XYZ file of C-alpha atoms in Angstrom:
589
model
C 0.000 0.000 0.000
C 1.297 3.468 -0.897
C 2.543 5.587 2.026
C -0.305 8.078 1.611
C -2.840 5.239 1.456
C -1.349 3.765 4.627
C -1.615 7.170 6.280
C -5.317 7.449 5.490
C -6.067 3.880 6.552
C -4.226 4.214 9.863
C -5.784 7.620 10.457
C -9.241 6.117 10.092
C -8.403 3.376 12.565
C -7.326 6.035 15.061
C -10.460 8.119 14.468
C -12.645 5.047 14.890
C -11.467 4.689 18.474
C -11.337 8.341 19.471
C -14.409 10.232 18.279
C -17.914 10.120 19.615
C -20.752 10.418 17.071
C -22.553 7.460 15.599
C -21.546 6.247 12.149
C -23.426 3.943 9.779
C -21.746 3.084 6.479
C -24.199 1.731 3.923
C -23.107 -0.158 0.810
C -24.583 -0.046 -2.678
C -27.066 -2.798 -1.720
C -28.523 -0.523 0.941
C -27.193 -2.618 3.846
C -25.236 -1.313 6.812
C -21.701 -2.524 6.212
C -19.989 -1.005 9.240
C -20.932 0.897 12.376
C -19.036 2.280 15.331
C -19.561 1.694 19.050
C -21.226 5.098 19.508
C -24.003 4.129 17.079
C -24.464 0.975 19.141
C -24.863 3.084 22.296
C -27.265 5.523 20.627
C -29.500 2.760 19.257
C -29.010 0.338 22.143
C -28.082 -2.474 19.760
C -24.918 -4.518 19.294
C -22.784 -4.415 16.156
C -23.786 -7.963 15.195
C -27.450 -6.889 15.365
C -26.894 -3.796 13.205
C -24.666 -5.141 10.421
C -26.720 -6.233 7.417
C -29.747 -4.099 8.281
C -31.091 -1.328 6.127
C -31.341 2.055 7.785
C -35.130 1.679 7.737
C -34.842 -1.612 9.639
C -32.538 -0.030 12.202
C -34.792 3.006 12.616
C -38.349 1.913 11.747
C -40.500 4.589 10.186
C -37.661 6.965 9.305
C -38.427 9.213 6.331
C -35.268 10.113 4.405
C -36.770 11.804 1.332
C -33.307 12.616 -0.045
C -32.754 15.198 2.684
C -29.253 15.916 3.954
C -30.487 16.330 7.534
C -33.181 14.154 9.121
C -34.447 14.218 12.707
C -35.585 10.903 14.220
C -36.983 9.899 17.617
C -35.839 6.553 19.033
C -38.853 5.610 21.134
C -37.222 2.832 23.143
C -34.230 4.993 24.084
C -36.353 8.144 24.579
C -33.960 10.309 22.623
C -33.905 12.450 19.502
C -31.130 12.123 16.963
C -30.107 13.972 13.826
C -28.861 12.051 10.793
C -26.533 13.659 8.259
C -25.950 11.951 4.947
C -22.782 11.940 2.839
C -22.389 10.017 -0.409
C -19.051 8.909 -1.839
C -19.162 7.814 -5.504
C -16.772 6.513 -8.124
C -18.366 5.281 -11.318
C -21.230 2.945 -10.429
C -19.978 2.300 -6.910
C -21.147 4.348 -3.970
C -21.299 4.369 -0.178
C -23.740 6.294 1.974
C -22.247 7.499 5.240
C -24.750 8.539 7.905
C -23.491 10.581 10.842
C -25.871 10.136 13.801
C -25.807 12.836 16.472
C -27.835 12.981 19.675
C -29.895 16.141 19.513
C -29.484 17.179 23.168
C -25.810 18.155 22.852
C -24.536 19.850 19.711
C -20.777 19.276 20.028
C -19.907 15.734 19.150
C -17.103 13.857 17.583
C -17.475 11.767 14.457
C -15.606 8.562 14.074
C -15.331 6.332 11.010
C -13.464 3.114 10.416
C -13.599 1.404 7.057
C -12.311 -2.143 7.059
C -12.988 -3.239 3.465
C -10.032 -3.268 1.094
C -11.242 -1.724 -2.137
C -9.643 -2.561 -5.460
C -9.698 1.054 -6.544
C -7.140 2.801 -4.321
C -8.007 6.146 -5.893
C -11.640 5.709 -4.885
C -10.611 4.655 -1.377
C -8.519 7.799 -0.889
C -11.269 10.050 -2.222
C -13.767 8.423 0.112
C -11.444 8.884 3.090
C -10.800 12.526 2.284
C -14.497 13.145 1.714
C -15.389 11.850 5.173
C -12.484 13.596 6.917
C -13.564 16.873 5.392
C -17.219 16.363 6.344
C -16.730 16.039 10.105
C -16.755 18.854 12.640
C -13.458 18.064 14.377
C -10.189 19.447 13.135
C -7.758 16.811 11.909
C -4.107 17.388 11.126
C -1.241 14.947 10.795
C 2.526 15.267 11.072
C 5.146 12.674 10.186
C 8.055 11.700 12.459
C 10.138 14.614 11.191
C 7.404 17.103 12.122
C 6.269 17.866 8.569
C 2.541 18.476 8.127
C 1.100 15.720 5.944
C -2.643 16.320 6.151
C -5.130 18.954 7.336
C -8.907 18.746 6.939
C -11.466 21.466 6.234
C -12.462 21.952 9.884
C -8.822 22.518 10.875
C -8.366 24.948 7.978
C -11.284 26.953 9.359
C -9.888 26.880 12.908
C -6.392 27.998 11.891
C -7.257 30.288 9.009
C -4.914 28.381 6.688
C -5.397 26.621 3.376
C -3.951 23.130 3.277
C -1.929 23.839 0.142
C -0.155 26.684 1.990
C 1.145 24.552 4.874
C 1.459 20.952 3.651
C 5.041 19.644 3.879
C 6.019 22.566 6.135
C 7.412 21.848 9.603
C 4.931 22.031 12.474
C 6.915 24.702 14.333
C 7.125 26.879 11.203
C 3.332 27.049 11.122
C 2.355 27.123 14.800
C 3.841 29.262 17.566
C 4.777 26.231 19.682
C 7.870 24.373 20.849
C 8.762 20.698 20.718
C 7.630 20.410 24.341
C 4.427 22.448 24.099
C 3.250 20.906 20.810
C 0.988 17.963 21.597
C 1.630 16.333 18.222
C 5.420 16.509 18.471
C 5.287 15.313 22.075
C 3.107 12.340 21.061
C 5.704 11.464 18.410
C 8.584 11.856 20.855
C 7.010 9.937 23.763
C 5.104 7.476 21.560
C 2.118 7.863 23.882
C -1.335 9.341 23.255
C -2.277 12.649 24.876
C -6.029 12.917 25.403
C -8.383 15.900 25.732
C -5.720 18.495 26.522
C -6.374 22.246 26.453
C -3.984 24.204 24.220
C -3.724 27.668 22.729
C -1.344 29.043 20.140
C -0.871 31.791 17.599
C -0.582 30.809 13.959
C 2.046 32.463 11.793
C -0.681 34.440 10.087
C -1.448 36.020 13.479
C -4.638 34.178 14.431
C -5.114 33.220 18.096
C -6.506 29.695 18.413
C -7.872 28.023 21.550
C -8.602 24.296 21.306
C -9.079 21.035 23.154
C -7.027 18.372 21.400
C -5.991 14.744 21.499
C -2.706 13.721 19.879
C -2.220 10.071 19.016
C 0.841 8.333 17.547
C 0.351 6.696 14.144
C 1.866 3.328 13.330
C 2.082 1.329 10.123
C 3.208 -2.293 10.295
C 4.536 -1.631 13.779
C 6.629 1.376 12.717
C 5.941 4.889 14.007
C 5.453 7.307 11.127
C 3.793 10.305 12.770
C 0.896 11.512 14.898
C -2.612 12.822 14.380
C -4.209 15.681 16.301
C -7.992 15.660 16.705
C -9.085 19.142 17.767
C -12.215 20.949 18.868
C -12.833 24.661 19.139
C -12.504 25.372 22.864
C -15.467 27.766 22.935
C -17.775 25.076 21.543
C -16.123 22.455 23.733
C -16.700 24.612 26.818
C -20.364 25.054 25.876
C -20.688 21.267 25.679
C -18.824 20.859 28.969
C -21.132 23.353 30.655
C -24.167 21.455 29.376
C -22.816 18.209 30.768
C -21.843 19.751 34.084
C -25.220 21.470 34.442
C -26.920 18.205 33.529
C -25.185 16.419 36.397
C -25.342 19.388 38.744
C -29.095 19.033 39.207
C -32.124 20.469 37.440
C -34.662 22.963 38.778
C -37.648 21.405 40.518
C -41.177 22.754 40.693
C -40.191 25.213 43.403
C -37.388 26.619 41.288
C -34.732 25.026 43.481
C -32.180 22.555 42.249
C -33.266 18.978 42.649
C -30.805 16.645 44.288
C -32.196 13.733 42.336
C -31.237 12.339 38.977
C -32.726 14.034 35.950
C -35.008 11.021 35.492
C -38.665 11.692 36.296
C -39.172 8.434 38.183
C -37.281 5.581 39.781
C -37.703 1.861 39.311
C -38.575 -0.455 42.171
C -38.172 -4.205 42.587
C -41.884 -4.643 41.842
C -41.217 -3.434 38.287
C -38.519 -6.021 37.558
C -40.412 -8.724 35.686
C -39.467 -12.371 35.912
C -40.408 -15.774 37.283
C -37.186 -17.576 36.377
C -35.141 -18.854 39.330
C -32.022 -16.939 38.268
C -33.698 -13.536 38.068
C -35.614 -14.206 41.291
C -32.296 -14.970 42.987
C -30.888 -11.662 41.703
C -33.947 -9.790 42.978
C -33.599 -11.498 46.357
C -29.936 -10.485 46.554
C -30.832 -6.948 45.487
C -33.450 -6.644 48.233
C -30.877 -7.820 50.775
C -28.401 -5.246 49.448
C -30.996 -2.520 49.979
C -30.835 -3.128 53.737
C -27.063 -2.687 53.765
C -24.818 0.353 53.460
C -21.996 -1.536 51.727
C -20.962 -0.844 48.116
C -22.635 -2.991 45.462
C -21.015 -4.206 42.253
C -23.432 -5.332 39.536
C -22.284 -7.551 36.697
C -24.555 -8.013 33.730
C -24.327 -7.987 29.970
C -25.565 -4.990 28.010
C -29.347 -4.748 28.132
C -29.955 -6.920 31.202
C -31.320 -4.097 33.382
C -28.424 -3.027 35.594
C -29.787 0.456 36.231
C -33.229 -0.939 37.076
C -31.601 -2.962 39.840
C -29.556 0.027 40.988
C -32.571 2.309 41.248
C -34.565 -0.444 42.959
C -31.851 -0.894 45.589
C -31.807 2.848 46.203
C -35.597 3.129 46.454
C -35.768 0.208 48.928
C -32.945 1.561 51.090
C -32.967 4.070 53.920
C -31.356 6.493 51.451
C -34.478 6.585 49.261
C -35.297 10.142 50.306
C -31.769 11.213 49.402
C -30.405 11.895 45.920
C -29.930 9.231 43.286
C -27.385 10.202 40.631
C -26.128 8.089 37.751
C -23.390 8.486 35.183
C -22.149 6.297 32.355
C -18.371 6.419 32.642
C -17.977 5.357 29.009
C -19.954 8.321 27.693
C -17.877 11.151 29.178
C -14.348 12.175 28.101
C -11.771 11.538 30.823
C -10.874 15.228 31.017
C -14.489 16.044 31.932
C -15.229 12.958 34.018
C -12.868 13.900 36.843
C -14.475 17.329 37.212
C -17.986 15.879 36.984
C -17.259 13.304 39.686
C -15.196 15.347 42.122
C -16.126 18.937 41.261
C -14.052 21.901 40.110
C -12.680 25.094 41.609
C -12.438 28.404 39.815
C -9.187 28.549 37.894
C -8.583 24.774 37.861
C -8.515 25.129 34.084
C -9.533 27.832 31.644
C -13.233 28.551 32.119
C -13.567 26.417 35.261
C -15.954 27.602 37.994
C -16.677 26.482 41.538
C -18.974 23.482 41.168
C -19.789 20.449 43.276
C -19.098 17.057 41.754
C -21.478 14.109 41.686
C -19.846 12.507 44.721
C -20.618 15.583 46.796
C -24.053 16.126 45.228
C -25.022 12.542 46.075
C -24.239 13.097 49.760
C -26.811 11.193 51.809
C -27.881 9.184 48.777
C -26.627 6.850 46.071
C -24.228 7.334 43.157
C -24.346 4.818 40.298
C -21.162 4.475 38.240
C -22.161 2.559 35.121
C -19.474 0.812 33.031
C -16.785 1.632 35.572
C -14.356 -0.485 33.553
C -14.343 2.401 31.035
C -12.893 4.786 33.632
C -9.145 5.382 33.348
C -6.943 3.604 35.895
C -5.657 6.981 37.121
C -9.175 8.148 37.880
C -9.975 4.770 39.452
C -7.139 5.298 41.937
C -8.595 8.693 42.897
C -12.026 7.116 43.354
C -10.504 4.423 45.567
C -9.042 7.099 47.826
C -12.443 8.812 48.102
C -14.036 5.501 49.105
C -11.365 4.816 51.703
C -11.178 8.318 53.198
C -14.862 9.255 52.691
C -13.577 12.657 51.636
C -13.431 14.362 48.257
C -11.217 17.136 46.931
C -12.336 19.231 43.968
C -10.200 19.453 40.869
C -7.753 22.289 41.461
C -8.686 22.588 45.139
C -6.726 22.099 48.358
C -9.580 21.397 50.778
C -11.240 18.030 51.402
C -14.972 17.714 52.056
C -16.453 14.797 54.001
C -19.090 12.835 52.093
C -21.626 10.152 52.980
C -22.520 8.462 49.703
C -23.237 4.884 48.750
C -21.530 3.739 45.562
C -23.154 1.207 43.267
C -21.080 0.346 40.217
C -21.501 -1.923 37.230
C -19.483 -3.720 34.601
C -20.696 -5.244 31.326
C -17.836 -7.742 31.109
C -16.777 -10.200 33.781
C -14.781 -8.236 36.387
C -11.944 -10.773 36.517
C -11.624 -10.416 32.756
C -11.625 -6.605 33.100
C -8.859 -6.843 35.720
C -6.790 -9.160 33.519
C -7.205 -6.767 30.576
C -6.008 -3.836 32.673
C -9.392 -2.087 32.545
C -10.210 -2.387 36.250
C -7.970 -2.042 39.298
C -8.209 -5.145 41.450
C -7.994 -3.136 44.693
C -10.880 -0.929 43.551
C -12.938 -3.968 42.541
C -12.511 -5.591 45.954
C -13.571 -2.312 47.582
C -16.618 -1.915 45.337
C -17.724 -5.562 45.280
C -18.495 -5.994 48.967
C -21.884 -7.095 47.657
C -21.595 -8.754 44.243
C -24.842 -8.922 42.284
C -24.882 -10.831 38.969
C -27.830 -10.386 36.602
C -28.554 -13.320 34.271
C -28.716 -12.760 30.502
C -32.029 -13.304 28.745
C -30.836 -16.559 27.137
C -30.663 -18.049 30.646
C -34.230 -17.056 31.477
C -36.063 -17.874 28.249
C -39.118 -18.958 30.241
C -39.621 -15.255 31.073
C -39.968 -14.227 27.426
C -43.767 -14.527 27.290
C -44.137 -12.461 30.459
C -41.852 -9.773 29.042
C -43.617 -9.820 25.677
C -47.018 -9.265 27.286
C -45.596 -6.267 29.139
C -44.013 -4.730 26.028
C -47.110 -5.327 23.893
C -49.261 -3.548 26.472
C -46.774 -0.670 26.575
C -46.610 -0.209 22.793
C -50.360 -0.681 22.334
C -50.813 2.445 24.443
C -47.964 4.497 23.002
C -48.583 3.551 19.337
C -52.361 3.152 19.365
C -52.248 -0.512 18.337
C -54.548 -3.421 19.216
C -52.132 -6.325 19.339
C -53.298 -9.317 21.379
C -50.288 -11.593 21.124
C -47.616 -13.298 19.054
C -48.029 -16.188 16.643
C -46.536 -19.576 17.670
C -43.883 -19.495 14.911
C -42.485 -16.234 16.267
C -42.620 -17.426 19.862
C -40.756 -20.607 18.970
C -38.057 -18.592 17.253
C -37.774 -16.246 20.218
C -37.247 -19.239 22.496
C -34.420 -20.492 20.295
C -32.541 -17.220 19.808
C -29.535 -16.271 21.948
C -30.506 -12.581 22.445
C -27.019 -11.020 22.626
C -28.655 -7.658 23.388
C -30.833 -9.234 26.098
C -34.077 -7.577 27.244
C -33.224 -4.307 25.517
C -32.920 -6.141 22.194
C -36.210 -7.960 22.806
C -37.900 -4.627 23.467
C -36.426 -3.097 20.299
C -37.594 -6.107 18.314
C -41.132 -5.607 19.608
C -40.967 -1.878 18.866
C -39.943 -2.648 15.290
C -42.765 -5.179 14.891
C -45.332 -2.782 16.343
C -44.268 -0.163 13.802
C -44.863 -2.588 10.941
C -48.141 -4.148 12.053
C -51.396 -2.653 10.771
C -53.791 -1.079 13.234
C -56.396 -3.756 12.421
C -54.025 -6.712 12.960
C -54.094 -8.548 16.284
C -51.108 -10.919 16.155
C -47.439 -10.338 15.417
C -46.218 -12.738 12.728
C -42.944 -13.558 11.023
C -43.508 -10.803 8.475
C -43.360 -8.176 11.233
C -40.062 -9.342 12.729
C -36.880 -7.477 11.653
C -35.110 -9.197 8.768
C -31.816 -9.514 10.641
C -33.549 -11.520 13.361
C -35.297 -13.780 10.893
C -31.955 -14.475 9.227
C -30.458 -15.377 12.609
C -33.062 -17.937 13.534
C -32.170 -21.511 12.659
C -35.321 -23.603 12.584
C -34.664 -27.343 12.757
C -37.070 -30.059 11.659
C -38.222 -30.667 15.209
C -39.350 -27.061 15.554
C -41.185 -27.155 12.220
C -42.919 -30.393 13.193
C -43.824 -28.937 16.554
C -45.381 -25.890 14.943
C -47.359 -27.965 12.449
C -48.701 -30.374 15.052
C -49.325 -27.800 17.721
C -46.623 -29.236 19.983
C -46.097 -27.151 23.072
C -43.215 -24.705 23.123
C -42.282 -26.188 26.469
C -41.606 -29.582 24.856
C -39.071 -27.987 22.538
C -37.500 -26.085 25.413
C -37.388 -29.258 27.476
C -35.472 -31.082 24.758
C -33.017 -28.184 24.483
C -32.477 -28.221 28.246
C -31.922 -31.992 28.300
C -29.346 -31.723 25.541
C -27.623 -28.831 27.305
C -27.500 -30.752 30.590
C -25.932 -33.755 28.863
C -23.279 -31.543 27.243
C -22.403 -30.043 30.627
C -22.062 -33.487 32.240
C -19.805 -34.657 29.398
C -17.615 -31.528 29.666
C -17.260 -31.920 33.443
C -16.305 -35.589 33.124
C -13.800 -34.798 30.388
C -12.145 -32.203 32.639
C -12.328 -34.221 35.871
C -14.825 -31.831 37.426
C -12.757 -28.681 36.729
C -15.441 -26.010 36.207
C -13.104 -23.455 34.600
C -11.882 -25.917 31.959
C -15.380 -27.282 31.357
C -16.687 -23.736 30.839
C -13.916 -23.098 28.305
C -14.837 -26.279 26.394
C -18.497 -25.257 26.370
C -17.672 -21.726 25.186
C -19.207 -19.992 28.192
C -18.002 -18.089 31.237
C -17.419 -19.784 34.584
C -20.220 -17.756 36.110
C -22.620 -18.867 33.390
C -21.668 -22.509 33.948
C -22.229 -22.096 37.700
C -25.728 -20.791 36.860
C -26.420 -23.909 34.819
C -24.974 -26.273 37.442
C -27.392 -24.816 39.964
C -30.211 -24.804 37.412
C -29.807 -28.523 36.635
C -28.921 -29.458 40.240
C -25.507 -30.749 39.204
C -22.807 -31.047 41.862
C-alpha cells in the first residue's frame, strides 16, 4: 500500500477509536456494512445486530426523502437524533455514510473506520478525504520529522490556513509552539497518546486559536510514522462541557430550586422487575438484601440486562431513598471532563472552570451509580478508591477536602476478573466496590420469562402507538425461544418496537412478516421445531429437549475435565459464572 494510502487507513483506525458520534456506512445494496460503538450506544443495539440491516430496519418509520439532515426519535431509548448523509461515488460504486448525532448536545465527535479493502485505491482515498472533510473536528497529521502531511477542512477553518499553503512545512514553522508544548510533536517523541488536553497558540498568520485536542501516535506495520491531532474549538467544547456539568449538577424542581435527584422523572422499584425464572428471582432477592445494607454494590450483567433498574430499585428500597440518586455512564464522558464531573471543580482549575460540586458531593446522603466503571481510566480509578477509603473528596484544582456520605453502586458489562486481567479495572478498587456482588442473568438463561416480558411490552406499545395487538403467533414465539438474544431484554424490546411499527392497526397478532429481517436471518429452525409448529406441539416440549441436551453436554464436559469447572466452561464456550448458573439450574454437583 502506498505511504499516503497507509496514512489514510491508519488515520481512520485512530479516528474510529477516538471520536464520539454514531456512524453507519451503507453499501450499494442498501445494507449497513460497518458501524461504530457510539451508534451501538445511541441505538441500544450490538454491532452484530446492526450489520446487514437497512437504515429503515434499524430506525423503523424513518423518512429520508433525499434530505441531507433528518431528525428521528428513538422511542425505546427516549432520545432524539439527527442524521446527516454523505455520499461517496466513483463510477457505479457508492457508499452512503450517515453521521448520527444525539440532539441534546450539539458538540460531538465523528468517528469512522472502514475495514474493506477496495480494489480502486483512488476511490478509497477520495472516500477517506471526503469523510475527513465532512466532520466537525479538526484533523491534522505530522510525520516523524514534524512535517505536516494532512489537514482537513475543519482545521483549515480553525487555523485560518489553506492546506496547500502549509502541507510539507514543519509544524513549528506554522504554529507558535515548541517541541515540548506541541501535543503532536510530544506524542511522536514519547510514543504515547495525549487525550483531551487544552492548548492555545498563535498561527504564523497572526490568528489566536484556543482548542481542546488529542494527539495520538500513528503506526504502520509496527513502525511509528507520525501523529494525528484531533481538535475541537474550545469555545464550543466549553459550551458542551457546561451542558454536561449542568446536567449532572441538578435540574430545577417545581419550586425553582435545584433537585438533588437524577434528571429522570421516576425511579424503578423491585416490583417493576419482571421475571419468574429462578435466576432472576435470585438476583432480585440479593438486590433486596443489598438494599438493607450500606456496603458498596457491584453489579455484573451484559448490556441490556437491566443493571440500572436494579440500581434504582436498591436505592428506592434503602434508607437512602429520600436522598439523591445520581447516575453516570463512565464510558460516555471524556476523561478530562469525568474527573471534574465526579469530584467537582474550583475556579481557575482550568480555563473557564468555575466552583462546582461534583457528583460525589451532590449525592451526599444518597446513592451514586457508576455505570461501566471499567471504562474509567486507571488513574481516575485510583482517585475514586481514595475517596471511598477516606470518605472525603477534593475538587479538581482545590486544596480542601470535604467529608461525604454516599453509597456507591457500580456496574461492569464484562466479567470483572476479565476486566482486571485486561487492565481495565484495578483489582484493589474492585474488591472495595464488590463488597456485595450482584450478577444479573442474561435473557438466554431465562427464556421462560420471554412470554411475560412480551405481554408487558405489547401492552406498553399498544398504548404508546395506538395498536390493538393481542399476542404473538406460535412461529415467532418458537423462534424467540431459540434465539440467543445477545442484546438481552433491551434487544427484545427493540424487536417488539420494530414489529409494532410494521403491524397494521387492524391486525391482532405479530407474525414472522413483522419481525426485523436480521432476526429472521439469525433464527435456525430445525425439523423438530417445524414439526412442533405444524402439530401444535407445546413450546415447552421444545425447550425441554433443548435443556436436556444442554444438561448432557455439561455433564460430558465436566467428566472430560475431571470436574474442573473453569476448563469445562472453556470447552463449552461460556463463562465460569454462566456454567455455575447452569450447574445450579440442573442441580448438578
